[in-house]
């Protein structure tokens, strides 16, 4: 297969030189390049860059525009997917969900303007980083030549803060609600010690949520200090069940934990385990139709590990499955999404040393797996 999405063909060297010369001698294009403050590029209809402004070069740390002329956007910004397929940017399976690829292809096909969000995983000097751009692609025809004007705005920080704020306040609100109920009951309840225990646990969870949130916002896993303790699998499953059953994602759907009474202990960071499993369960429920079931169960493995499974009947499309753990990527086209699956990987693997994975198919649906050691060693 030559391509999964856009045509792979590029202009010949002579054609490219002619197109670049036309841009260079065009006063209108020159004015746009010199006055546009954001990132701006001019492409031909083969999606190759013919000209860029200084902001585009400086944002990528490029000093000579010859390093970008003739290349495509993904190749220029060092997108990891651009080198994963022989014909590069615009032709890979991941490109079918790329907002930039879709906007550019739409402008070429319909000779109009289109906008979208582009989530990019870059690899520069063996270091990965995640970026998110708002893309506007506009078609223009001048002197019988057709061009694509590409405007980019880096919204990585905006997306990150929006997602973190949404998740953080949601989680904090759930914990505070539990604390408030316990506070109201502590003077009237016959079980003072039980209410006090709930309040103490809630305050401890609040502190740990703050630490995890700071870690996630900075994306520095080494900054988070683990708080390992002996905890039973039964208690973890019971807390997950209690939380999920009252969550809005569970409305009209079934959530079942098959071996909730598992009699075994773990030595681990309970807060991280709960956060990973909660995200898994909510994602599964959001992908589940009304009246359908989400199942959760565990296995204790011969290598002294425990695997948590969460299954729903829907299949993740191949183009989404390729990028499911990528930061900021979401099937929901809105700012502030796409951090849940990424945080599973960050906390479950980088911090806790476990393994987070999934399988998906049309016949078997989707199962997320989270495997951790029974006794985590620092």
mmCIF file with all atom_site columns, N, CA and C in Angstrom, residues 69 134 148 172 179 216 231 322 340 364-365:
data_model
loop_
_atom_site.group_PDB
_atom_site.id
_atom_site.type_symbol
_atom_site.label_atom_id
_atom_site.label_alt_id
_atom_site.label_comp_id
_atom_site.label_asym_id
_atom_site.label_entity_id
_atom_site.label_seq_id
_atom_site.pdbx_PDB_ins_code
_atom_site.Cartn_x
_atom_site.Cartn_y
_atom_site.Cartn_z
_atom_site.occupancy
_atom_site.B_iso_or_equiv
_atom_site.pdbx_formal_charge
_atom_site.auth_seq_id
_atom_site.auth_comp_id
_atom_site.auth_asym_id
_atom_site.auth_atom_id
_atom_site.pdbx_PDB_model_num
ATOM 1  N N  . UNK A 1 69  ? 12.139  23.639 3.263  1.00 0.00 ? 69  UNK A N  1
ATOM 2  C CA . UNK A 1 69  ? 11.576  23.797 1.923  1.00 0.00 ? 69  UNK A CA 1
ATOM 3  C C  . UNK A 1 69  ? 11.551  22.453 1.199  1.00 0.00 ? 69  UNK A C  1
ATOM 4  N N  . UNK A 1 134 ? -3.480  24.249 16.920 1.00 0.00 ? 134 UNK A N  1
ATOM 5  C CA . UNK A 1 134 ? -4.711  24.564 16.214 1.00 0.00 ? 134 UNK A CA 1
ATOM 6  C C  . UNK A 1 134 ? -4.306  24.920 14.794 1.00 0.00 ? 134 UNK A C  1
ATOM 7  N N  . UNK A 1 148 ? -1.746  26.280 -0.645 1.00 0.00 ? 148 UNK A N  1
ATOM 8  C CA . UNK A 1 148 ? -2.412  26.117 0.642  1.00 0.00 ? 148 UNK A CA 1
ATOM 9  C C  . UNK A 1 148 ? -1.687  27.005 1.653  1.00 0.00 ? 148 UNK A C  1
ATOM 10 N N  . UNK A 1 172 ? -11.345 16.020 42.710 1.00 0.00 ? 172 UNK A N  1
ATOM 11 C CA . UNK A 1 172 ? -11.380 16.685 44.005 1.00 0.00 ? 172 UNK A CA 1
ATOM 12 C C  . UNK A 1 172 ? -12.813 16.811 44.517 1.00 0.00 ? 172 UNK A C  1
ATOM 13 N N  . UNK A 1 179 ? -15.995 13.623 52.119 1.00 0.00 ? 179 UNK A N  1
ATOM 14 C CA . UNK A 1 179 ? -15.572 14.245 53.382 1.00 0.00 ? 179 UNK A CA 1
ATOM 15 C C  . UNK A 1 179 ? -16.721 15.032 54.000 1.00 0.00 ? 179 UNK A C  1
ATOM 16 N N  . UNK A 1 216 ? 1.774   15.197 36.860 1.00 0.00 ? 216 UNK A N  1
ATOM 17 C CA . UNK A 1 216 ? 1.212   15.069 35.524 1.00 0.00 ? 216 UNK A CA 1
ATOM 18 C C  . UNK A 1 216 ? 1.370   16.360 34.738 1.00 0.00 ? 216 UNK A C  1
ATOM 19 N N  . UNK A 1 231 ? -2.491  -3.056 51.330 1.00 0.00 ? 231 UNK A N  1
ATOM 20 C CA . UNK A 1 231 ? -3.909  -2.844 51.059 1.00 0.00 ? 231 UNK A CA 1
ATOM 21 C C  . UNK A 1 231 ? -4.484  -4.100 50.427 1.00 0.00 ? 231 UNK A C  1
ATOM 22 N N  . UNK A 1 322 ? -4.003  3.140  17.314 1.00 0.00 ? 322 UNK A N  1
ATOM 23 C CA . UNK A 1 322 ? -2.591  3.438  17.116 1.00 0.00 ? 322 UNK A CA 1
ATOM 24 C C  . UNK A 1 322 ? -2.094  4.529  18.061 1.00 0.00 ? 322 UNK A C  1
ATOM 25 N N  . UNK A 1 340 ? -6.735  11.040 29.923 1.00 0.00 ? 340 UNK A N  1
ATOM 26 C CA . UNK A 1 340 ? -7.040  9.868  30.738 1.00 0.00 ? 340 UNK A CA 1
ATOM 27 C C  . UNK A 1 340 ? -6.188  8.664  30.409 1.00 0.00 ? 340 UNK A C  1
ATOM 28 N N  . UNK A 1 364 ? -14.481 -9.517 19.923 1.00 0.00 ? 364 UNK A N  1
ATOM 29 C CA . UNK A 1 364 ? -14.265 -9.627 21.367 1.00 0.00 ? 364 UNK A CA 1
ATOM 30 C C  . UNK A 1 364 ? -14.374 -8.312 22.122 1.00 0.00 ? 364 UNK A C  1
ATOM 31 N N  . UNK A 1 365 ? -14.574 -7.206 21.417 1.00 0.00 ? 365 UNK A N  1
ATOM 32 C CA . UNK A 1 365 ? -14.653 -5.918 22.093 1.00 0.00 ? 365 UNK A CA 1
ATOM 33 C C  . UNK A 1 365 ? -13.280 -5.449 22.555 1.00 0.00 ? 365 UNK A C  1
#
